[in-house]
Amino acid sequence: MERKEISKAVVTRLPRYYRYLGELIEEGVERISSNELSARMKVTASQIRQDLNNFGGFGQQGYGYNVRSLYTEIAKILGIDRQHNLVIIGAGNLGQAIANYANFERRGFIIKGMFDINPRLIGLVVRGIEIRGVEELEKFIVDNEVQIAALTIPKTKAPEIAQRLVNAGVKAIWNFAHIDLVVPEDVVVENVHLSESLMRLSYRVCSMQEQQEEKEREERLEERKKPL
Ligand code: NAI
C-alpha cells in the first residue's frame, strides 16, 4: 500500500479508529460501512471516508471497509505493528502506574526498565520491571535499543534528563513533566498533561451550564409573555 503524507489531524484521530476496529474484530465483524462506523463512533460518515481515504482505497461501494485490513493498515501507519522499547524515568506514583499498565505491551511498547534517584526505590521490581539508578541510564539505553522514554520526574529535573536521553540515542520522549522540552529536530516529544485535559473538560462543562441557564432564562421570559 502506498504511503502518503498524512495530516497531523488525521493521525490524531487514527488511534480512536484503531480502538473501534479492534472492538469490531473482537465481535467477529468482518466488514463495516462508513455509516455503521459513523453511528458507533459519533463521527460523520463523510469525515470517516475522508480520513480513511488518506491512506488508500479500502472502502468499496456496497461493501464497506474490510475491518481487519483497515486495522492492520492503521497499525502500520501508527508504527505499532513493531516493537518499541521504552524506559520510564521517575519511578514514583505516575511512573509506577504506567509500569503497572500491562496493555501497552499489547500495542508493542515494551517497558524495559525504570530509573530513579531515590535509593529506597532502586532495586524494587514493579510488574517484573526493575527500578535502577539513573547512573545506569545511558548504558541501559544502548544495550536495550531503547527508542522511547517516559519522563515522570519533577519538571526542574526534566531538561537535564532529556538531554542525557537524547545524547544516549533516545528518539522519542513521552513527557509528563510540566515543562516544554527543547530537543533536536530528529527527536519527537509528545506532551501528556492530564490537567490540561481537565481544564478543557472544565471549559466544556461550564459552557454547557451557561447554555442551559440561558435556555432557562429564555423559557422564563417566554412564560411571562404568555397572556394570563
Ligand atoms: P512522585 O514524587 O511520586 O515521583 C517522582 C519520582 O521522580 C520520585 O520517585 C523521584 O525520586 C524521581 N526523581 C526525581 N528526580 C529524578 C531524576 N533526576 N532522575 C530520576 N528520577 C528522579 O511524583 P508523581 O506524582 O509520580 O509525578 C511525577 C511527575 O509527573 C511530576 O513532575 C508531576 O508534576 C508530573 N505529573 C504529570 C501529570 C500529567 O498529566 N502530565 C499527572 C501527574 C503528575
PDB file of C-alpha atoms and ligand atoms in Angstrom:
ATOM      1  CA  MET A   1       0.000   0.000   0.000  1.00  0.00           C
ATOM      2  CA  GLU A   2       1.408   3.378  -0.984  1.00  0.00           C
ATOM      3  CA  ARG A   3       2.157   5.599   1.985  1.00  0.00           C
ATOM      4  CA  LYS A   4       1.118   9.213   1.582  1.00  0.00           C
ATOM      5  CA  GLU A   5       1.922  12.035   3.961  1.00  0.00           C
ATOM      6  CA  ILE A   6      -0.958  12.026   6.438  1.00  0.00           C
ATOM      7  CA  SER A   7      -2.013  15.213   8.160  1.00  0.00           C
ATOM      8  CA  LYS A   8      -1.471  15.623  11.893  1.00  0.00           C
ATOM      9  CA  ALA A   9      -5.218  15.973  12.439  1.00  0.00           C
ATOM     10  CA  VAL A  10      -5.871  12.590  10.818  1.00  0.00           C
ATOM     11  CA  VAL A  11      -3.031  10.938  12.734  1.00  0.00           C
ATOM     12  CA  THR A  12      -4.557  12.289  15.961  1.00  0.00           C
ATOM     13  CA  ARG A  13      -7.806  10.516  15.085  1.00  0.00           C
ATOM     14  CA  LEU A  14      -6.256   7.210  13.983  1.00  0.00           C
ATOM     15  CA  PRO A  15      -5.823   5.684  17.477  1.00  0.00           C
ATOM     16  CA  ARG A  16      -9.565   6.058  18.012  1.00  0.00           C
ATOM     17  CA  TYR A  17     -10.354   4.285  14.707  1.00  0.00           C
ATOM     18  CA  TYR A  18      -7.877   1.614  15.714  1.00  0.00           C
ATOM     19  CA  ARG A  19      -9.626   1.093  19.057  1.00  0.00           C
ATOM     20  CA  TYR A  20     -13.080   0.792  17.473  1.00  0.00           C
ATOM     21  CA  LEU A  21     -11.817  -1.561  14.761  1.00  0.00           C
ATOM     22  CA  GLY A  22     -10.200  -3.736  17.440  1.00  0.00           C
ATOM     23  CA  GLU A  23     -13.573  -3.966  19.196  1.00  0.00           C
ATOM     24  CA  LEU A  24     -15.252  -4.906  15.902  1.00  0.00           C
ATOM     25  CA  ILE A  25     -12.710  -7.688  15.342  1.00  0.00           C
ATOM     26  CA  GLU A  26     -13.421  -8.994  18.848  1.00  0.00           C
ATOM     27  CA  GLU A  27     -17.121  -9.031  17.960  1.00  0.00           C
ATOM     28  CA  GLY A  28     -16.370 -11.016  14.805  1.00  0.00           C
ATOM     29  CA  VAL A  29     -17.382  -8.208  12.421  1.00  0.00           C
ATOM     30  CA  GLU A  30     -15.586  -8.605   9.088  1.00  0.00           C
ATOM     31  CA  ARG A  31     -16.741  -5.522   7.239  1.00  0.00           C
ATOM     32  CA  ILE A  32     -18.399  -2.271   8.071  1.00  0.00           C
ATOM     33  CA  SER A  33     -19.790   0.658   6.127  1.00  0.00           C
ATOM     34  CA  SER A  34     -18.817   4.249   6.866  1.00  0.00           C
ATOM     35  CA  ASN A  35     -22.422   4.824   8.006  1.00  0.00           C
ATOM     36  CA  GLU A  36     -22.295   1.999  10.545  1.00  0.00           C
ATOM     37  CA  LEU A  37     -18.898   3.126  11.807  1.00  0.00           C
ATOM     38  CA  SER A  38     -20.222   6.665  11.983  1.00  0.00           C
ATOM     39  CA  ALA A  39     -23.134   5.585  14.196  1.00  0.00           C
ATOM     40  CA  ARG A  40     -20.761   3.776  16.567  1.00  0.00           C
ATOM     41  CA  MET A  41     -18.096   6.446  16.747  1.00  0.00           C
ATOM     42  CA  LYS A  42     -20.340   9.510  16.649  1.00  0.00           C
ATOM     43  CA  VAL A  43     -18.269  10.940  13.799  1.00  0.00           C
ATOM     44  CA  THR A  44     -19.884  11.875  10.494  1.00  0.00           C
ATOM     45  CA  ALA A  45     -19.652   9.254   7.734  1.00  0.00           C
ATOM     46  CA  SER A  46     -18.083  11.812   5.404  1.00  0.00           C
ATOM     47  CA  GLN A  47     -15.351  12.549   7.956  1.00  0.00           C
ATOM     48  CA  ILE A  48     -14.645   8.817   8.187  1.00  0.00           C
ATOM     49  CA  ARG A  49     -14.478   8.441   4.402  1.00  0.00           C
ATOM     50  CA  GLN A  50     -12.234  11.485   4.130  1.00  0.00           C
ATOM     51  CA  ASP A  51      -9.909  10.294   6.907  1.00  0.00           C
ATOM     52  CA  LEU A  52      -9.603   6.746   5.669  1.00  0.00           C
ATOM     53  CA  ASN A  53      -9.181   7.771   2.026  1.00  0.00           C
ATOM     54  CA  ASN A  54      -5.931   9.384   3.105  1.00  0.00           C
ATOM     55  CA  PHE A  55      -4.151   6.079   3.016  1.00  0.00           C
ATOM     56  CA  GLY A  56      -5.627   4.049   0.219  1.00  0.00           C
ATOM     57  CA  GLY A  57      -8.956   2.901  -1.114  1.00  0.00           C
ATOM     58  CA  PHE A  58     -10.165   0.251   1.275  1.00  0.00           C
ATOM     59  CA  GLY A  59     -13.799   1.275   1.239  1.00  0.00           C
ATOM     60  CA  GLN A  60     -15.689  -0.283  -1.637  1.00  0.00           C
ATOM     61  CA  GLN A  61     -19.076   0.871  -2.779  1.00  0.00           C
ATOM     62  CA  GLY A  62     -21.680  -1.515  -1.422  1.00  0.00           C
ATOM     63  CA  TYR A  63     -19.112  -3.492   0.556  1.00  0.00           C
ATOM     64  CA  GLY A  64     -17.752  -1.047   3.085  1.00  0.00           C
ATOM     65  CA  TYR A  65     -14.432  -1.441   4.814  1.00  0.00           C
ATOM     66  CA  ASN A  66     -12.644  -4.692   5.468  1.00  0.00           C
ATOM     67  CA  VAL A  67     -12.212  -4.354   9.232  1.00  0.00           C
ATOM     68  CA  ARG A  68      -9.072  -6.447   9.570  1.00  0.00           C
ATOM     69  CA  SER A  69      -7.146  -4.859   6.672  1.00  0.00           C
ATOM     70  CA  LEU A  70      -8.040  -1.421   7.916  1.00  0.00           C
ATOM     71  CA  TYR A  71      -6.939  -2.361  11.435  1.00  0.00           C
ATOM     72  CA  THR A  72      -3.631  -3.745  10.134  1.00  0.00           C
ATOM     73  CA  GLU A  73      -3.018  -0.733   7.924  1.00  0.00           C
ATOM     74  CA  ILE A  74      -3.688   1.748  10.740  1.00  0.00           C
ATOM     75  CA  ALA A  75      -1.319  -0.233  12.987  1.00  0.00           C
ATOM     76  CA  LYS A  76       1.353   0.067  10.281  1.00  0.00           C
ATOM     77  CA  ILE A  77       0.798   3.793   9.929  1.00  0.00           C
ATOM     78  CA  LEU A  78       0.981   4.293  13.687  1.00  0.00           C
ATOM     79  CA  GLY A  79       4.071   2.097  13.810  1.00  0.00           C
ATOM     80  CA  ILE A  80       2.511  -0.213  16.380  1.00  0.00           C
ATOM     81  CA  ASP A  81       2.982  -3.267  14.191  1.00  0.00           C
ATOM     82  CA  ARG A  82       6.563  -3.379  15.502  1.00  0.00           C
ATOM     83  CA  GLN A  83       8.205  -3.365  18.902  1.00  0.00           C
ATOM     84  CA  HIS A  84       9.254  -0.155  20.637  1.00  0.00           C
ATOM     85  CA  ASN A  85      11.496  -0.441  23.661  1.00  0.00           C
ATOM     86  CA  LEU A  86      10.692   2.035  26.370  1.00  0.00           C
ATOM     87  CA  VAL A  87      12.108   3.208  29.699  1.00  0.00           C
ATOM     88  CA  ILE A  88      10.435   5.181  32.453  1.00  0.00           C
ATOM     89  CA  ILE A  89      12.431   7.877  34.233  1.00  0.00           C
ATOM     90  CA  GLY A  90      10.953   8.574  37.651  1.00  0.00           C
ATOM     91  CA  ALA A  91       9.552   5.568  39.478  1.00  0.00           C
ATOM     92  CA  GLY A  92       7.166   7.492  41.720  1.00  0.00           C
ATOM     93  CA  ASN A  93       3.357   7.410  41.665  1.00  0.00           C
ATOM     94  CA  LEU A  94       2.915   8.126  37.978  1.00  0.00           C
ATOM     95  CA  GLY A  95       5.908   6.126  36.759  1.00  0.00           C
ATOM     96  CA  GLN A  96       4.753   3.067  38.674  1.00  0.00           C
ATOM     97  CA  ALA A  97       1.163   3.494  37.477  1.00  0.00           C
ATOM     98  CA  ILE A  98       2.407   3.435  33.867  1.00  0.00           C
ATOM     99  CA  ALA A  99       4.622   0.425  34.586  1.00  0.00           C
ATOM    100  CA  ASN A 100       1.658  -1.398  36.088  1.00  0.00           C
ATOM    101  CA  TYR A 101      -0.459  -0.981  32.971  1.00  0.00           C
ATOM    102  CA  ALA A 102       0.061  -4.200  31.053  1.00  0.00           C
ATOM    103  CA  ASN A 103      -1.830  -3.177  27.929  1.00  0.00           C
ATOM    104  CA  PHE A 104       0.994  -1.087  26.461  1.00  0.00           C
ATOM    105  CA  GLU A 105       2.776  -4.333  25.643  1.00  0.00           C
ATOM    106  CA  ARG A 106      -0.177  -5.475  23.541  1.00  0.00           C
ATOM    107  CA  ARG A 107       0.479  -2.423  21.388  1.00  0.00           C
ATOM    108  CA  GLY A 108       4.180  -3.241  21.038  1.00  0.00           C
ATOM    109  CA  PHE A 109       5.514  -0.893  23.730  1.00  0.00           C
ATOM    110  CA  ILE A 110       7.871  -2.964  25.868  1.00  0.00           C
ATOM    111  CA  ILE A 111       8.866  -1.334  29.146  1.00  0.00           C
ATOM    112  CA  LYS A 112      12.450  -2.462  29.527  1.00  0.00           C
ATOM    113  CA  GLY A 113      13.418  -0.563  32.647  1.00  0.00           C
ATOM    114  CA  MET A 114      12.655   2.154  35.191  1.00  0.00           C
ATOM    115  CA  PHE A 115      15.062   4.662  36.672  1.00  0.00           C
ATOM    116  CA  ASP A 116      15.068   6.788  39.796  1.00  0.00           C
ATOM    117  CA  ILE A 117      17.419   8.602  42.136  1.00  0.00           C
ATOM    118  CA  ASN A 118      15.711   7.517  45.343  1.00  0.00           C
ATOM    119  CA  PRO A 119      17.808   4.748  46.966  1.00  0.00           C
ATOM    120  CA  ARG A 120      14.677   3.392  48.640  1.00  0.00           C
ATOM    121  CA  LEU A 121      13.154   2.664  45.230  1.00  0.00           C
ATOM    122  CA  ILE A 122      16.246   1.349  43.466  1.00  0.00           C
ATOM    123  CA  GLY A 123      16.213  -2.438  43.313  1.00  0.00           C
ATOM    124  CA  LEU A 124      12.427  -2.724  43.670  1.00  0.00           C
ATOM    125  CA  VAL A 125      10.571  -4.580  40.947  1.00  0.00           C
ATOM    126  CA  VAL A 126       7.249  -3.375  39.526  1.00  0.00           C
ATOM    127  CA  ARG A 127       5.393  -5.947  37.411  1.00  0.00           C
ATOM    128  CA  GLY A 128       8.683  -7.600  36.573  1.00  0.00           C
ATOM    129  CA  ILE A 129      10.421  -4.318  35.745  1.00  0.00           C
ATOM    130  CA  GLU A 130      13.410  -3.442  37.904  1.00  0.00           C
ATOM    131  CA  ILE A 131      13.974   0.108  39.147  1.00  0.00           C
ATOM    132  CA  ARG A 132      17.591   1.111  38.549  1.00  0.00           C
ATOM    133  CA  GLY A 133      19.735   4.086  39.491  1.00  0.00           C
ATOM    134  CA  VAL A 134      19.914   6.858  36.861  1.00  0.00           C
ATOM    135  CA  GLU A 135      23.682   6.437  36.651  1.00  0.00           C
ATOM    136  CA  GLU A 136      22.976   3.274  34.626  1.00  0.00           C
ATOM    137  CA  LEU A 137      20.732   5.137  32.174  1.00  0.00           C
ATOM    138  CA  GLU A 138      22.980   5.656  29.133  1.00  0.00           C
ATOM    139  CA  LYS A 139      24.437   2.135  29.054  1.00  0.00           C
ATOM    140  CA  PHE A 140      20.985   0.615  29.538  1.00  0.00           C
ATOM    141  CA  ILE A 141      19.538   2.634  26.647  1.00  0.00           C
ATOM    142  CA  VAL A 142      22.262   1.496  24.263  1.00  0.00           C
ATOM    143  CA  ASP A 143      22.259  -2.147  25.425  1.00  0.00           C
ATOM    144  CA  ASN A 144      18.460  -2.434  25.168  1.00  0.00           C
ATOM    145  CA  GLU A 145      17.964  -0.402  21.982  1.00  0.00           C
ATOM    146  CA  VAL A 146      15.601   1.947  23.789  1.00  0.00           C
ATOM    147  CA  GLN A 147      13.739   4.300  21.475  1.00  0.00           C
ATOM    148  CA  ILE A 148      11.213   5.922  23.793  1.00  0.00           C
ATOM    149  CA  ALA A 149      11.495   7.361  27.308  1.00  0.00           C
ATOM    150  CA  ALA A 150       8.600   8.323  29.540  1.00  0.00           C
ATOM    151  CA  LEU A 151       9.527  11.269  31.761  1.00  0.00           C
ATOM    152  CA  THR A 152       7.717  11.163  35.072  1.00  0.00           C
ATOM    153  CA  ILE A 153      10.067  13.256  37.179  1.00  0.00           C
ATOM    154  CA  PRO A 154       9.737  16.771  38.633  1.00  0.00           C
ATOM    155  CA  LYS A 155       9.848  19.471  35.952  1.00  0.00           C
ATOM    156  CA  THR A 156      13.037  21.005  37.350  1.00  0.00           C
ATOM    157  CA  LYS A 157      14.891  17.781  36.628  1.00  0.00           C
ATOM    158  CA  ALA A 158      13.353  17.127  33.218  1.00  0.00           C
ATOM    159  CA  PRO A 159      15.614  19.229  30.911  1.00  0.00           C
ATOM    160  CA  GLU A 160      18.831  17.663  32.194  1.00  0.00           C
ATOM    161  CA  ILE A 161      17.470  14.127  31.928  1.00  0.00           C
ATOM    162  CA  ALA A 162      16.017  14.850  28.476  1.00  0.00           C
ATOM    163  CA  GLN A 163      19.469  15.957  27.325  1.00  0.00           C
ATOM    164  CA  ARG A 164      21.016  12.744  28.652  1.00  0.00           C
ATOM    165  CA  LEU A 165      18.327  10.677  26.944  1.00  0.00           C
ATOM    166  CA  VAL A 166      18.924  12.400  23.618  1.00  0.00           C
ATOM    167  CA  ASN A 167      22.705  12.008  23.923  1.00  0.00           C
ATOM    168  CA  ALA A 168      22.215   8.308  24.586  1.00  0.00           C
ATOM    169  CA  GLY A 169      20.168   7.915  21.395  1.00  0.00           C
ATOM    170  CA  VAL A 170      16.542   8.085  22.539  1.00  0.00           C
ATOM    171  CA  LYS A 171      14.359   9.251  19.657  1.00  0.00           C
ATOM    172  CA  ALA A 172      11.069   9.968  21.416  1.00  0.00           C
ATOM    173  CA  ILE A 173      10.103  11.434  24.774  1.00  0.00           C
ATOM    174  CA  TRP A 174       6.704  10.847  26.319  1.00  0.00           C
ATOM    175  CA  ASN A 175       6.771  13.881  28.549  1.00  0.00           C
ATOM    176  CA  PHE A 176       4.592  14.061  31.644  1.00  0.00           C
ATOM    177  CA  ALA A 177       6.680  16.715  33.399  1.00  0.00           C
ATOM    178  CA  HIS A 178       5.029  20.119  33.194  1.00  0.00           C
ATOM    179  CA  ILE A 179       7.698  21.774  31.110  1.00  0.00           C
ATOM    180  CA  ASP A 180       8.275  22.303  27.384  1.00  0.00           C
ATOM    181  CA  LEU A 181      11.422  20.445  26.430  1.00  0.00           C
ATOM    182  CA  VAL A 182      13.912  21.686  23.874  1.00  0.00           C
ATOM    183  CA  VAL A 183      15.230  18.793  21.789  1.00  0.00           C
ATOM    184  CA  PRO A 184      16.956  18.361  18.405  1.00  0.00           C
ATOM    185  CA  GLU A 185      14.797  18.097  15.286  1.00  0.00           C
ATOM    186  CA  ASP A 186      15.203  14.352  14.961  1.00  0.00           C
ATOM    187  CA  VAL A 187      13.714  13.735  18.400  1.00  0.00           C
ATOM    188  CA  VAL A 188       9.981  13.836  18.965  1.00  0.00           C
ATOM    189  CA  VAL A 189       8.206  14.866  22.145  1.00  0.00           C
ATOM    190  CA  GLU A 190       4.628  14.003  22.996  1.00  0.00           C
ATOM    191  CA  ASN A 191       3.428  16.045  25.955  1.00  0.00           C
ATOM    192  CA  VAL A 192       0.753  14.484  28.111  1.00  0.00           C
ATOM    193  CA  HIS A 193      -0.863  16.820  30.573  1.00  0.00           C
ATOM    194  CA  LEU A 194      -3.868  15.449  32.379  1.00  0.00           C
ATOM    195  CA  SER A 195      -4.509  18.831  33.983  1.00  0.00           C
ATOM    196  CA  GLU A 196      -4.798  20.467  30.547  1.00  0.00           C
ATOM    197  CA  SER A 197      -7.305  17.821  29.574  1.00  0.00           C
ATOM    198  CA  LEU A 198      -9.207  18.554  32.788  1.00  0.00           C
ATOM    199  CA  MET A 199      -9.177  22.287  32.006  1.00  0.00           C
ATOM    200  CA  ARG A 200     -10.703  21.559  28.588  1.00  0.00           C
ATOM    201  CA  LEU A 201     -13.323  19.455  30.339  1.00  0.00           C
ATOM    202  CA  SER A 202     -13.966  22.313  32.764  1.00  0.00           C
ATOM    203  CA  TYR A 203     -14.451  24.714  29.827  1.00  0.00           C
ATOM    204  CA  ARG A 204     -16.947  22.355  28.205  1.00  0.00           C
ATOM    205  CA  VAL A 205     -18.929  21.710  31.361  1.00  0.00           C
ATOM    206  CA  CYS A 206     -19.057  25.453  32.137  1.00  0.00           C
ATOM    207  CA  SER A 207     -20.241  26.394  28.653  1.00  0.00           C
ATOM    208  CA  MET A 208     -22.869  23.655  28.791  1.00  0.00           C
ATOM    209  CA  GLN A 209     -24.103  25.044  32.120  1.00  0.00           C
ATOM    210  CA  GLU A 210     -24.169  28.570  30.685  1.00  0.00           C
ATOM    211  CA  GLN A 211     -26.161  27.399  27.669  1.00  0.00           C
ATOM    212  CA  GLN A 212     -28.592  25.608  29.960  1.00  0.00           C
ATOM    213  CA  GLU A 213     -29.006  28.724  32.137  1.00  0.00           C
ATOM    214  CA  GLU A 214     -29.530  30.869  29.038  1.00  0.00           C
ATOM    215  CA  LYS A 215     -32.178  28.429  27.784  1.00  0.00           C
ATOM    216  CA  GLU A 216     -33.968  28.512  31.136  1.00  0.00           C
ATOM    217  CA  ARG A 217     -33.850  32.334  31.179  1.00  0.00           C
ATOM    218  CA  GLU A 218     -35.386  32.465  27.715  1.00  0.00           C
ATOM    219  CA  GLU A 219     -38.072  29.974  28.715  1.00  0.00           C
ATOM    220  CA  ARG A 220     -38.961  32.081  31.765  1.00  0.00           C
ATOM    221  CA  LEU A 221     -39.200  35.199  29.566  1.00  0.00           C
ATOM    222  CA  GLU A 222     -41.449  33.347  27.098  1.00  0.00           C
ATOM    223  CA  GLU A 223     -43.554  32.152  30.011  1.00  0.00           C
ATOM    224  CA  ARG A 224     -44.027  35.728  31.243  1.00  0.00           C
ATOM    225  CA  LYS A 225     -45.043  36.914  27.770  1.00  0.00           C
ATOM    226  CA  LYS A 226     -47.968  34.475  27.663  1.00  0.00           C
ATOM    227  CA  PRO A 227     -51.346  36.098  28.355  1.00  0.00           C
ATOM    228  CA  LEU A 228     -52.806  35.188  31.736  1.00  0.00           C
TER     229      LEU A 228
HETATM  230  P1  NAI B   1       6.493  11.373  42.589  1.00  0.00           P
HETATM  231  O1  NAI B   1       7.161  12.328  43.512  1.00  0.00           O
HETATM  232  O2  NAI B   1       5.692  10.262  43.156  1.00  0.00           O
HETATM  233  O3  NAI B   1       7.610  10.715  41.632  1.00  0.00           O
HETATM  234  C1  NAI B   1       8.675  11.391  41.060  1.00  0.00           C
HETATM  235  C2  NAI B   1       9.878  10.458  41.084  1.00  0.00           C
HETATM  236  O4  NAI B   1      10.919  11.038  40.328  1.00  0.00           O
HETATM  237  C3  NAI B   1      10.409  10.213  42.503  1.00  0.00           C
HETATM  238  O5  NAI B   1      10.456   8.847  42.767  1.00  0.00           O
HETATM  239  C4  NAI B   1      11.799  10.854  42.453  1.00  0.00           C
HETATM  240  O6  NAI B   1      12.729  10.181  43.281  1.00  0.00           O
HETATM  241  C5  NAI B   1      12.132  10.727  40.992  1.00  0.00           C
HETATM  242  N1  NAI B   1      13.168  11.640  40.514  1.00  0.00           N
HETATM  243  C6  NAI B   1      13.389  12.920  40.870  1.00  0.00           C
HETATM  244  N2  NAI B   1      14.446  13.405  40.198  1.00  0.00           N
HETATM  245  C7  NAI B   1      14.878  12.425  39.392  1.00  0.00           C
HETATM  246  C8  NAI B   1      15.934  12.327  38.452  1.00  0.00           C
HETATM  247  N3  NAI B   1      16.749  13.334  38.194  1.00  0.00           N
HETATM  248  N4  NAI B   1      16.122  11.150  37.819  1.00  0.00           N
HETATM  249  C9  NAI B   1      15.295  10.088  38.069  1.00  0.00           C
HETATM  250  N5  NAI B   1      14.288  10.126  38.955  1.00  0.00           N
HETATM  251  C10 NAI B   1      14.088  11.284  39.597  1.00  0.00           C
HETATM  252  O7  NAI B   1       5.657  12.242  41.594  1.00  0.00           O
HETATM  253  P2  NAI B   1       4.495  11.767  40.601  1.00  0.00           P
HETATM  254  O8  NAI B   1       3.199  12.003  41.213  1.00  0.00           O
HETATM  255  O9  NAI B   1       4.805  10.421  40.089  1.00  0.00           O
HETATM  256  O10 NAI B   1       4.681  12.821  39.432  1.00  0.00           O
HETATM  257  C11 NAI B   1       5.847  12.793  38.642  1.00  0.00           C
HETATM  258  C12 NAI B   1       5.888  13.973  37.694  1.00  0.00           C
HETATM  259  O11 NAI B   1       4.799  13.900  36.809  1.00  0.00           O
HETATM  260  C13 NAI B   1       5.737  15.346  38.384  1.00  0.00           C
HETATM  261  O12 NAI B   1       6.539  16.254  37.668  1.00  0.00           O
HETATM  262  C14 NAI B   1       4.267  15.700  38.237  1.00  0.00           C
HETATM  263  O13 NAI B   1       4.066  17.070  38.220  1.00  0.00           O
HETATM  264  C15 NAI B   1       4.018  15.085  36.893  1.00  0.00           C
HETATM  265  N6  NAI B   1       2.625  14.688  36.680  1.00  0.00           N
HETATM  266  C16 NAI B   1       2.145  14.931  35.458  1.00  0.00           C
HETATM  267  C17 NAI B   1       0.883  14.552  35.114  1.00  0.00           C
HETATM  268  C18 NAI B   1       0.440  14.831  33.743  1.00  0.00           C
HETATM  269  O14 NAI B   1      -0.713  14.642  33.412  1.00  0.00           O
HETATM  270  N7  NAI B   1       1.306  15.273  32.891  1.00  0.00           N
HETATM  271  C19 NAI B   1      -0.009  13.890  36.060  1.00  0.00           C
HETATM  272  C20 NAI B   1       0.612  13.636  37.328  1.00  0.00           C
HETATM  273  C21 NAI B   1       1.900  14.029  37.610  1.00  0.00           C
END
